[in-house]
Coordinates of C-alpha atoms in Angstrom, one line a residue:
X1 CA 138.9 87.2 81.7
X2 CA 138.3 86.9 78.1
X3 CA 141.6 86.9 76.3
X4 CA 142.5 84.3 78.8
X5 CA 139.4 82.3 77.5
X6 CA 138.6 82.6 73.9
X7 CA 136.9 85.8 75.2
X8 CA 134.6 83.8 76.6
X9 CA 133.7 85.4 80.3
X10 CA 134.5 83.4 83.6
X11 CA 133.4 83.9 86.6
X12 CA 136.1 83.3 89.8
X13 CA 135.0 80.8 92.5
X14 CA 135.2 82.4 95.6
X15 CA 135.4 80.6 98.7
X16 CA 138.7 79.0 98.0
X17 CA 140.3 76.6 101.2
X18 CA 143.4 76.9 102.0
X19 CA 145.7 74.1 102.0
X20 CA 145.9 74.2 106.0
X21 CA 141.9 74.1 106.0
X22 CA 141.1 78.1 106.7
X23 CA 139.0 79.8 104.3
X24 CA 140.4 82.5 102.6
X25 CA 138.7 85.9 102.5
X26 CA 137.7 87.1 99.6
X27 CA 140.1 89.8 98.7
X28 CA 143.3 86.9 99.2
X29 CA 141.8 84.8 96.3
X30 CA 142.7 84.2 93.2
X31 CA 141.6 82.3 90.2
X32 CA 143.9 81.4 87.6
X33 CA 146.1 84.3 88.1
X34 CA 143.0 86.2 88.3
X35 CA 141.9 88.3 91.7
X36 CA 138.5 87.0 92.9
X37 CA 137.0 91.0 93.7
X38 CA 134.0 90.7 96.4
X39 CA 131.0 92.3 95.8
X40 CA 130.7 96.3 97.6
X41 CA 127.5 94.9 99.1
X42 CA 127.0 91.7 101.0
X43 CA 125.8 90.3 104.0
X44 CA 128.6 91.5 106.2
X45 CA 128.9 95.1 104.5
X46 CA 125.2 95.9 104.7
X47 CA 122.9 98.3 106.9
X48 CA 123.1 95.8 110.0
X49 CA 120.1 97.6 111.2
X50 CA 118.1 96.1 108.1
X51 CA 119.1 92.8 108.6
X52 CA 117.8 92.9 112.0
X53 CA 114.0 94.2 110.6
X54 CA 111.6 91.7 110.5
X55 CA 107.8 92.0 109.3
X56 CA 105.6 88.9 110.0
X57 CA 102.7 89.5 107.9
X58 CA 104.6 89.2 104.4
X59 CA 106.9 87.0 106.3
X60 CA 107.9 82.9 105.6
X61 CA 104.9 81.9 105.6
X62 CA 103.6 83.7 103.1
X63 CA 106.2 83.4 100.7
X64 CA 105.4 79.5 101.6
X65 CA 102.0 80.0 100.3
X66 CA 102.6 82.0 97.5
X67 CA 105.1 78.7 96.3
X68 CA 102.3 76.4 96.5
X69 CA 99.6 78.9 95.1
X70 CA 102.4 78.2 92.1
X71 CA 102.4 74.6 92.5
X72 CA 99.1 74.5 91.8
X73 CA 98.9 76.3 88.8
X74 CA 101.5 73.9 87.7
X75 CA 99.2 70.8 88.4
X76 CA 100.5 69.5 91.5
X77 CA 98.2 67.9 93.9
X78 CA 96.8 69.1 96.8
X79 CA 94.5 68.3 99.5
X80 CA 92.9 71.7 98.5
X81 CA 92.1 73.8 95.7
X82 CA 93.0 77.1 96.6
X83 CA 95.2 78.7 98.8
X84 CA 93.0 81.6 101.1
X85 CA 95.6 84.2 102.2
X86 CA 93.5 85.5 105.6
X87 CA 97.2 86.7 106.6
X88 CA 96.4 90.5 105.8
X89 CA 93.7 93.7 105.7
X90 CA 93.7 93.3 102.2
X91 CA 90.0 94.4 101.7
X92 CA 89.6 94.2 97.5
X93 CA 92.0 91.0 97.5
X94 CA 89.5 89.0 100.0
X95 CA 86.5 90.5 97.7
X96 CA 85.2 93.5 99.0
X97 CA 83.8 95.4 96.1
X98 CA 84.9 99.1 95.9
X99 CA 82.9 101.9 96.9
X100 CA 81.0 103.2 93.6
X101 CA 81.0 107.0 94.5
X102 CA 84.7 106.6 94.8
X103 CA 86.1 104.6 92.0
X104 CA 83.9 106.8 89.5
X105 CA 85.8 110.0 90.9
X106 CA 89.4 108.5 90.1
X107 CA 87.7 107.1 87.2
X108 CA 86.8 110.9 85.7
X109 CA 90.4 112.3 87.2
X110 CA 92.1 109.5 85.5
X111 CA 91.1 110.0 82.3
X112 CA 89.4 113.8 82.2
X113 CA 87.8 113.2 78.8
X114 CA 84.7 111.3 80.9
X115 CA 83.5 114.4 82.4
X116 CA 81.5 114.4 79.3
X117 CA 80.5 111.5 79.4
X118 CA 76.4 111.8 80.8
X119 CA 76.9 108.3 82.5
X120 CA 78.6 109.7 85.8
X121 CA 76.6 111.7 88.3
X122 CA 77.0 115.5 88.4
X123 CA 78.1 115.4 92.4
X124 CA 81.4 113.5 90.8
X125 CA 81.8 115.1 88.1
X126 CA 82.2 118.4 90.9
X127 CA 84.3 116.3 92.8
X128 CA 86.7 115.5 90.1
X129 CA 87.2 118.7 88.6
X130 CA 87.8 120.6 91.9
X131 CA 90.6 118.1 92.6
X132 CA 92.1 118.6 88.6
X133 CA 91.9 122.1 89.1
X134 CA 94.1 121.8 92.5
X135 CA 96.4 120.2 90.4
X136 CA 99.4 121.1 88.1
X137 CA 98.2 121.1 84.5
X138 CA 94.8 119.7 85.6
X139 CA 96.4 115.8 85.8
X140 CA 97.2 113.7 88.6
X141 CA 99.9 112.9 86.7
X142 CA 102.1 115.9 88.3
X143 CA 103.8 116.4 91.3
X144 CA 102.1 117.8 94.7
X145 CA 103.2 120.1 97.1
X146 CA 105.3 117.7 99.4
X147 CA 102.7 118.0 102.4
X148 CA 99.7 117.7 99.9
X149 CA 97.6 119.2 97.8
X150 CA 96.2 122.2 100.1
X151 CA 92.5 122.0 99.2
X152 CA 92.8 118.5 100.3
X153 CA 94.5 119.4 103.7
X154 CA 91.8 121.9 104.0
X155 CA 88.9 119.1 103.5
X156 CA 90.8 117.0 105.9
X157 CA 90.9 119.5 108.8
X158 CA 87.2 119.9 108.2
X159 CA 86.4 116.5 108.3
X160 CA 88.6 116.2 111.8
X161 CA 86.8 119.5 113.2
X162 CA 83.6 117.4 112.6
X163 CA 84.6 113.8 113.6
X164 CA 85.7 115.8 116.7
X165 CA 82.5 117.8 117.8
X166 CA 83.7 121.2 116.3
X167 CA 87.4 121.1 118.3
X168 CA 89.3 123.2 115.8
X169 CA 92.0 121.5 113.0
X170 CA 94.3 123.8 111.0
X171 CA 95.2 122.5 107.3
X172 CA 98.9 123.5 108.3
X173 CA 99.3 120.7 110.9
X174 CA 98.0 118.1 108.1
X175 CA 100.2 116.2 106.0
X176 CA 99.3 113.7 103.6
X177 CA 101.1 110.4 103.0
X178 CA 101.4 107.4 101.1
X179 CA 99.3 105.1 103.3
X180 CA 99.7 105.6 107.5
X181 CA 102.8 103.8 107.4
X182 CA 104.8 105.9 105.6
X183 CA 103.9 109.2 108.4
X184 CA 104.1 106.9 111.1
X185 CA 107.8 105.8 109.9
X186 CA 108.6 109.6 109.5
X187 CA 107.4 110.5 112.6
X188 CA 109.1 108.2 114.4
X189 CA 112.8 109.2 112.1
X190 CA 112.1 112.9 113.9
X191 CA 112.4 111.7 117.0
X192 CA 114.9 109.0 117.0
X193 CA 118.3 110.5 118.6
X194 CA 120.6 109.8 121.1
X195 CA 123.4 107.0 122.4
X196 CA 123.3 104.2 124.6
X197 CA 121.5 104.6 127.7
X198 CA 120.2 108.0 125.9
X199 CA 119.0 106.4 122.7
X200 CA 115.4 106.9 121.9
X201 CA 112.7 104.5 123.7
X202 CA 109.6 103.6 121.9
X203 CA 106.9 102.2 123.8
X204 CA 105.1 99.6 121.5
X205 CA 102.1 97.6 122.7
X206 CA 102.5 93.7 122.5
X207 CA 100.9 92.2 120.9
X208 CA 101.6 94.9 118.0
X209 CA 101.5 95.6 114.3
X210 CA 105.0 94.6 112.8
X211 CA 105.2 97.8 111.2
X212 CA 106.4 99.5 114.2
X213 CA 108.9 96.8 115.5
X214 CA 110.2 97.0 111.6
X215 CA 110.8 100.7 111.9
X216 CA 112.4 100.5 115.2
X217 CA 114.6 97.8 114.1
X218 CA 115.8 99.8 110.8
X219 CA 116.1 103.6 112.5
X220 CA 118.2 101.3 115.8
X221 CA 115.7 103.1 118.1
X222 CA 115.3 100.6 121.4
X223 CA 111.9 99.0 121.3
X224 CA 110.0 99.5 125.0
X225 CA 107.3 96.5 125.2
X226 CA 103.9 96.8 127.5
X227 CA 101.5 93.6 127.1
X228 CA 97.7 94.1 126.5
X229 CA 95.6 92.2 129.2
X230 CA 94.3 89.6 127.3
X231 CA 92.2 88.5 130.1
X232 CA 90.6 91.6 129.6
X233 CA 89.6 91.5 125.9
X234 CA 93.2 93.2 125.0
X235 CA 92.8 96.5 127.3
X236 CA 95.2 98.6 128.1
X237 CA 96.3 99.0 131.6
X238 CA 98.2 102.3 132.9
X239 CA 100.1 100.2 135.4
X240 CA 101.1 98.4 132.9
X241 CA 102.7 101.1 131.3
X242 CA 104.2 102.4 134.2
X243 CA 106.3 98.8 134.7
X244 CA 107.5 99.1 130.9
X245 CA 108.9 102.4 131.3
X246 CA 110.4 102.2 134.5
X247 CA 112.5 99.2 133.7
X248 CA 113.4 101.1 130.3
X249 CA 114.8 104.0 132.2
X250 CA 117.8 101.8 133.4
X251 CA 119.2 101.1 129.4
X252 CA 117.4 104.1 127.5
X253 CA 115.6 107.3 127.2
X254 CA 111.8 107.2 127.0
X255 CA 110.6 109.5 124.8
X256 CA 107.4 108.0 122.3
X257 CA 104.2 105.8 123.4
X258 CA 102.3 104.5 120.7
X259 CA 98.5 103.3 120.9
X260 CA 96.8 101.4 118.1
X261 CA 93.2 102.2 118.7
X262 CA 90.9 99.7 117.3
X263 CA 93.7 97.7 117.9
X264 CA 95.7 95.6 115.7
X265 CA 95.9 92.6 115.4
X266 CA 93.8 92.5 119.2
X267 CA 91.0 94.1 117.9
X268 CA 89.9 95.8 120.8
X269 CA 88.3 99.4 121.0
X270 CA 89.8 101.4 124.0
X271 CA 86.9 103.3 126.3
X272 CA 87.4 106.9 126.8
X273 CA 88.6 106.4 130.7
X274 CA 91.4 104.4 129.1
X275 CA 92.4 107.1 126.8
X276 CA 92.3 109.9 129.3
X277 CA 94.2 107.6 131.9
X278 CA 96.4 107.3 128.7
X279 CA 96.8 111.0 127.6
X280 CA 97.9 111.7 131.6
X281 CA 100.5 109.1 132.1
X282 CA 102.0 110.6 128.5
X283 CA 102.1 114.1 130.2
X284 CA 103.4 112.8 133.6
X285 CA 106.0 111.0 131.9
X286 CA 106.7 113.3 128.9
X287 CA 106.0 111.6 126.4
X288 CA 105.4 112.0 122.4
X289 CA 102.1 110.1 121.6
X290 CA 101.7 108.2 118.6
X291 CA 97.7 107.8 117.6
X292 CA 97.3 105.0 115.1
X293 CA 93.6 105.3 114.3
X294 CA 93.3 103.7 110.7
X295 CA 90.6 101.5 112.1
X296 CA 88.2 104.3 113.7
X297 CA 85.1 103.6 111.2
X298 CA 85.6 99.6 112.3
X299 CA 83.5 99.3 115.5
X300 CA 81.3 96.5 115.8
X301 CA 80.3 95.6 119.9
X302 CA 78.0 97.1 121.6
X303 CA 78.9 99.5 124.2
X304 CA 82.0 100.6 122.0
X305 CA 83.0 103.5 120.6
X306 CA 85.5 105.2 119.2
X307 CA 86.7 108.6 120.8
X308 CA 90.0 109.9 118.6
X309 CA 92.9 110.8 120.9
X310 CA 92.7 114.7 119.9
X311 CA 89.1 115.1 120.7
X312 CA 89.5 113.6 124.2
X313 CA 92.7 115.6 124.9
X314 CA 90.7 118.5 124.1
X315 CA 88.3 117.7 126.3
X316 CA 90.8 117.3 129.1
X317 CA 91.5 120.9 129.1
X318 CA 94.1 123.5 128.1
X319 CA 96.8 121.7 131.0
X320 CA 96.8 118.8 128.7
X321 CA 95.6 120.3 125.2
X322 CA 98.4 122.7 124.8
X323 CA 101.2 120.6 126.0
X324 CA 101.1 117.0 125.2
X325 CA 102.8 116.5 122.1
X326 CA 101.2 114.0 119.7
X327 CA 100.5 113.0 115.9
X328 CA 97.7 111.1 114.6
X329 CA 97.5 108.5 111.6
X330 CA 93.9 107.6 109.5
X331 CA 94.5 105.9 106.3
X332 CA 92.6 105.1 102.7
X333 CA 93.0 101.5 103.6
X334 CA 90.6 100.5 106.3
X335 CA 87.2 100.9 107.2
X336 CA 84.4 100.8 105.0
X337 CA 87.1 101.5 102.1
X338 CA 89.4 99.2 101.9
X339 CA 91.1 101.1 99.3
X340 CA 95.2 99.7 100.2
X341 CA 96.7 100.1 96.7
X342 CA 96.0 103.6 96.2
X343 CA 98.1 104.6 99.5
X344 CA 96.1 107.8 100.9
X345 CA 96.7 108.6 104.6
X346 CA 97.2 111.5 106.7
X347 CA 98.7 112.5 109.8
X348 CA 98.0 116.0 112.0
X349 CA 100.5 117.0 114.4
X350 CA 99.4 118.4 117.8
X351 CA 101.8 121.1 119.6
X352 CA 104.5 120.3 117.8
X353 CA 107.7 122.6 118.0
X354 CA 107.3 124.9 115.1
X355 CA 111.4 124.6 114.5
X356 CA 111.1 120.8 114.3
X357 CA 108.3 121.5 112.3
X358 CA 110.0 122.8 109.9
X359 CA 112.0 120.2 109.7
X360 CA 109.4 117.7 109.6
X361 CA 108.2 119.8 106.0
X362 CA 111.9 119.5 105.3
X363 CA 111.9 115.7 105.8
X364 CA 108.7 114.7 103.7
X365 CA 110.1 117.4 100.8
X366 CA 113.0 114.3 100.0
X367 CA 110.4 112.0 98.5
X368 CA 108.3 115.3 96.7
X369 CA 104.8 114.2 97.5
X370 CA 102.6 111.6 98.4
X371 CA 100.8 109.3 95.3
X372 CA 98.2 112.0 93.8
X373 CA 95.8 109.4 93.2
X374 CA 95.8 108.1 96.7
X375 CA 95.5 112.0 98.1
X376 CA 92.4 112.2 95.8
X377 CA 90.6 109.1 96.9
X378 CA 91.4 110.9 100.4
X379 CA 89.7 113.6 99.4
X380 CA 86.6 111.5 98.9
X381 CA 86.9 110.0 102.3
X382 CA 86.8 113.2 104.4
X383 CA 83.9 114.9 102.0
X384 CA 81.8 111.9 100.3
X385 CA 78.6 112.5 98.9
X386 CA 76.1 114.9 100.6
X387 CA 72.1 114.2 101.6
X388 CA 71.4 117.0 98.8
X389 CA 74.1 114.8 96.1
X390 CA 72.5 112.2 93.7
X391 CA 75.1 109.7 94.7
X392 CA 74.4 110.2 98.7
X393 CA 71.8 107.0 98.1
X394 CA 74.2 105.3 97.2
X395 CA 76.7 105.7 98.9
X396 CA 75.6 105.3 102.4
X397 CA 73.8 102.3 101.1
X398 CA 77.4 100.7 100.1
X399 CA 78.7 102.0 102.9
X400 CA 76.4 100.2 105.8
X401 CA 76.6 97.2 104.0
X402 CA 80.3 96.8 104.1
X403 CA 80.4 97.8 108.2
X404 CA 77.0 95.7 108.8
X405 CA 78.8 92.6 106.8
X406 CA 82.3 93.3 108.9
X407 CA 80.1 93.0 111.9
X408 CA 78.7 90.3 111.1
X409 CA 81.7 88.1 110.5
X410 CA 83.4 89.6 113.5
X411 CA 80.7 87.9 115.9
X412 CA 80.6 84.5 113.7
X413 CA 84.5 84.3 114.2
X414 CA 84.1 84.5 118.1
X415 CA 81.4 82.1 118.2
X416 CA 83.2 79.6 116.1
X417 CA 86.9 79.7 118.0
X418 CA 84.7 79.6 121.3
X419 CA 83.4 76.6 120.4
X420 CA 86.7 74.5 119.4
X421 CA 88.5 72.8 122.7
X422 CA 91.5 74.8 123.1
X423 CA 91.0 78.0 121.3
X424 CA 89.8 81.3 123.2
X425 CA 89.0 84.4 121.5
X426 CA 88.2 88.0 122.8
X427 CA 85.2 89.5 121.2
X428 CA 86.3 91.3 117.8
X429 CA 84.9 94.7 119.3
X430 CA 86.8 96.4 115.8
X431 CA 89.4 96.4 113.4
X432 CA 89.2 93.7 111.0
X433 CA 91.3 91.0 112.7
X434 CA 91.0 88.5 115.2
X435 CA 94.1 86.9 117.7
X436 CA 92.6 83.4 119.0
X437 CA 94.8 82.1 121.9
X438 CA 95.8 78.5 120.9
X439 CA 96.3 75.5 123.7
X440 CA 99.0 73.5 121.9
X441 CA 100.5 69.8 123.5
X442 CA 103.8 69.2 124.4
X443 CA 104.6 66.9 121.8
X444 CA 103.7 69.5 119.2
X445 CA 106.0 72.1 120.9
X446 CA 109.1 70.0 120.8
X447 CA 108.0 68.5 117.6
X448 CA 108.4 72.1 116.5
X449 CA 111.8 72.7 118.5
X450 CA 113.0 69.7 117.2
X451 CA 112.5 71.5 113.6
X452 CA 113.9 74.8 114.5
X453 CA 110.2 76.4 114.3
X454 CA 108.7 78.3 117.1
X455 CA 105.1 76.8 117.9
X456 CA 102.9 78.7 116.2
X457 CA 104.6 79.1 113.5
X458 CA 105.0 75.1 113.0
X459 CA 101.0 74.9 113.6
X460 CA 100.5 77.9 111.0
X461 CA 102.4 76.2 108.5
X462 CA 100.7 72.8 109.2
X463 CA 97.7 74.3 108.4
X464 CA 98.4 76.1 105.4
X465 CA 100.0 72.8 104.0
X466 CA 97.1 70.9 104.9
X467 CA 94.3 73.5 104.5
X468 CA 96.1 75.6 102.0
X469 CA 94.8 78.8 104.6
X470 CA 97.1 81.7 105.5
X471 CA 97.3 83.1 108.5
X472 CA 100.4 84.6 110.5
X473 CA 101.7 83.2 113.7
X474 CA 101.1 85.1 117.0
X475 CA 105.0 85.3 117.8
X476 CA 105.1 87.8 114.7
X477 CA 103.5 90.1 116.5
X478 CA 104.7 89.3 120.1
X479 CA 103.0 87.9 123.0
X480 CA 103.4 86.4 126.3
X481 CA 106.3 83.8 127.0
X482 CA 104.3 80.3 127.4
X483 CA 100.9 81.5 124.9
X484 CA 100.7 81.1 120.9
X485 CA 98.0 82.6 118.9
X486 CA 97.6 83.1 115.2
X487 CA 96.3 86.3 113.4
X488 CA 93.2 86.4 110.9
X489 CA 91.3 88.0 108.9
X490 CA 87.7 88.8 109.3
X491 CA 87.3 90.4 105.6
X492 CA 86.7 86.9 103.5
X493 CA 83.0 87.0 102.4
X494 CA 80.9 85.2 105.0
X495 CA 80.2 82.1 103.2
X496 CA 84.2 81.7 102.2
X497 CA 84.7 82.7 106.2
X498 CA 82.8 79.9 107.3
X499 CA 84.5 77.6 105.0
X500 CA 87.3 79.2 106.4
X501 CA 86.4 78.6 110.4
X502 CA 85.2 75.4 109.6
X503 CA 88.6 74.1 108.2
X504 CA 90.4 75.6 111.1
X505 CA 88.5 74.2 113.3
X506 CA 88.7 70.3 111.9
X507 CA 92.3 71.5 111.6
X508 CA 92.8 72.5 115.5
X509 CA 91.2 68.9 116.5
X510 CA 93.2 67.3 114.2
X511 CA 96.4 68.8 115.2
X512 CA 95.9 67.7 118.7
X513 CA 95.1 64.6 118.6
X514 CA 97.8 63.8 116.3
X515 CA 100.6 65.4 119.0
X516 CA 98.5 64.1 122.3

């Protein structure tokens, strides 16, 4: 084009009518003489499959908010002065101050010349230098082996064998990962196969973290729903499962349940009869189990607990021990850590196929390791600081708090929906969210029809416009034809929480009496 313009560059307008009315495509047009090339990658030409993925908790709405967090840097008014983003576990984000112990480890592998430095205890000082001496030229700058650093593998099987009451964990059937997310994806890649009626079938609870109906989406596995009984604080029912699965058999092959245990966003803690009921229907039905347990320090009812998938198969006996088939997930993210930047996570495979095995070393290899920094801070998770270990004290003490606090806030949130006409909420039993059921009128539904909006994603972006707080829309994560809900946070710190509540709650009455 420049020549033709006094070299000055045109582009074509594509999307030329023809004189009959019919748009030509884009390879028939012409500019001035000039062919009006498409682009290699559009709409049309792209992975359909990730078009189709869609992941709530970074979805519209928070774009939305991050556009007025914007506007009012910019000076625009507001009927608030801050937007509070209770959309996601973000731990550090809502305030949680890092765990001391831990940041002074990375600190020292970070920058090595500080083990000299007589401010940091001796116990990480140890710490540090037995993870720069597990890797290449003593820096976390290098690359890992792709499954992990072994040492760390090691630490984490020991950490499993103790979690578990002494059931045995080999560092071979651990690999490390960036985050749980990034295992649970590869995971489910292995075992996606097939064609129509015998493409792979992932059972997926509902509601669910969007994570999985993403991954299904992209990999063009078929997603297999089961709903959690909400009437019963979000358990699990084996009946339940059974419906899912047999009306899945008529379009697609079975092959993967996933559990979420505390759950997400549901925040229920599954009692050991659940799991075992769990463990046999996966036998019975042959099944791959997916254990998402990121959330297995993040117990707060009484009467809960949280029993790990592995320990209870174990317990089951060798008919179930040595033949269900299953991985488990923990992550650096959660619990008392809160540590999601770094992405640390695991996963240990259970009777797994030592072929696909293989493959699944072969698979992780692609993307060379995991972020060393995030396997470190790992390592700190599954060995922290010993009752003999100057930083112990500490670190116990930092460690109740942040559990005592979650708690805490987990009880005040139930109280408070409770007591607004037309919310219901489940006790937060663990995890770190909580999924109120809301009673919305008529008017507001078709108000939000009428605008192309589902409900509850109309009333969650009411609120953030009038309240200027975050939260995600129950139909991100799937629920019950007929109910909304919204997802939140419990991690803001109590007194912005109640803030928080309180404005949801003037919200909620304000909302209905303006659509009644």
């Amino acid at each position: 084009l420049a020549g033709a313009t006094g070299g000055v560059a045109v582009r074509p307008v594509c999307g030329i009518q023809r004189d009959n009315g019919t748009k030509m495509s884009q390879d028939q047009q012409a500019v001035n003489g000039v062919s009006c090339v498409s682009k290699v990658l559009t709409l049309d030409t792209m992975n359909p499959n990730v078009r189709r993925v869609e992941y709530a908790v970074r979805g519209p709405i928070v774009q939305r908010a991050v556009q007025i967090e914007r506007e009012l840097r910019e000076g625009v008014k507001k009927p608030f002065t801050e937007v509070i983003k209770a959309n996601i576990g973000d731990a550090h984000a809502m305030g949680q101050k890092p765990i001391t112990f831990f940041r002074q480890v990375l600190a020292l592998c970070s920058y090595p010349d500080l083990l000299e430095d007589n401010k940091f205890p001796e116990d990480a000082k140890k710490r540090a230098r037995r993870i720069l001496d597990a890797c290449g030229g003593h820096s976390i700058g290098a690359y890992s082996a792709s499954q992990g650093i072994e040492c760390i593998r090691q630490d984490v099987a020991r950490y499993i064998e103790r979690r578990d009451g002494g059931i045995p964990s080999s560092p071979d059937n651990i690999y490390l990962s960036t985050g749980a997310s990034d295992a649970i994806v590869t995971i489910l890649k292995l075992l996606v196969c097939g064609e129509g009626r015998d493409r792979t079938g992932v059972m997926i609870s509902i509601p669910q973290y969007p994570l999985y109906s993403a991954a299904l989406a992209d990999l063009a596995a078929v997603q297999i729903s089961y709903y959690l009984d909400e009437e019963n604080c979000w358990s699990l029912n084996v009946e339940e499962l059974r419906r899912a699965l047999k009306e899945a058999k008529q379009y697609c092959k079975p092959r993967v349940l996933c559990i979420i245990n505390p759950g997400n966003p549901t925040g229920q803690v599954q009692s050991r009869q659940c799991i075992e009921d769990v463990i046999r229907f996966a036998k019975e039905e042959h099944l791959f189990l997916m254990a998402d347990e990121v959330y297995q320090d993040n117990v707060y009812a009484d009467g809960c607990k949280f029993h790990s998938f592995k320990k209870v198969l174990f317990e089951m006996g060798p008919e179930f021990s040595s033949t269900v088939e299953m991985a488990s997930f923990h992550s650096t993210s959660k619990c008392y850590m809160g540590e999601c930047g770094f992405r640390g996570g695991y996963m240990e495979v259970i009777n797994m196929d030592p072929q696909v095995k293989a493959q699944l070393t072969k698979l992780v290899s692609v993307r060379l390791c995991p972020p060393v920094p995030g396997q470190a801070l790992l390592e700190l998770v599954v060995n922290p600081p010993q009752p003999d270990e100057p930083s112990y004290s500490t670190f116990m003490k930092e460690r109740t708090a942040v559990l005592a606090a979650l708690g805490e806030k987990a009880r005040l949130t139930e109280e408070t929906f409770n007591s607004v006409p037309g919310i219901t909420c489940n006790p937060v039993q663990g995890a770190m969210y909580t999924f109120p059921c809301i009673s919305l009128p008529q008017k507001a539904i078709d108000k939000a029809k009428e605008e192309g909006l589902i409900p509850d994603m109309f009333y969650c972006m009411k609120l953030l416009e009038e309240e200027g707080i975050c939260l995600v829309p129950g139909s991100g994560f799937g629920q019950k034809e007929g109910t909304f809900h919204f997802r939140m946070t419990i991690l803001p710190p109590t007194e912005k929480l109640k803030v928080v509540l309180q404005k949801i709650r003037d919200f909620h009455l304000r909302f209905t009496q303006e659509f009644s």
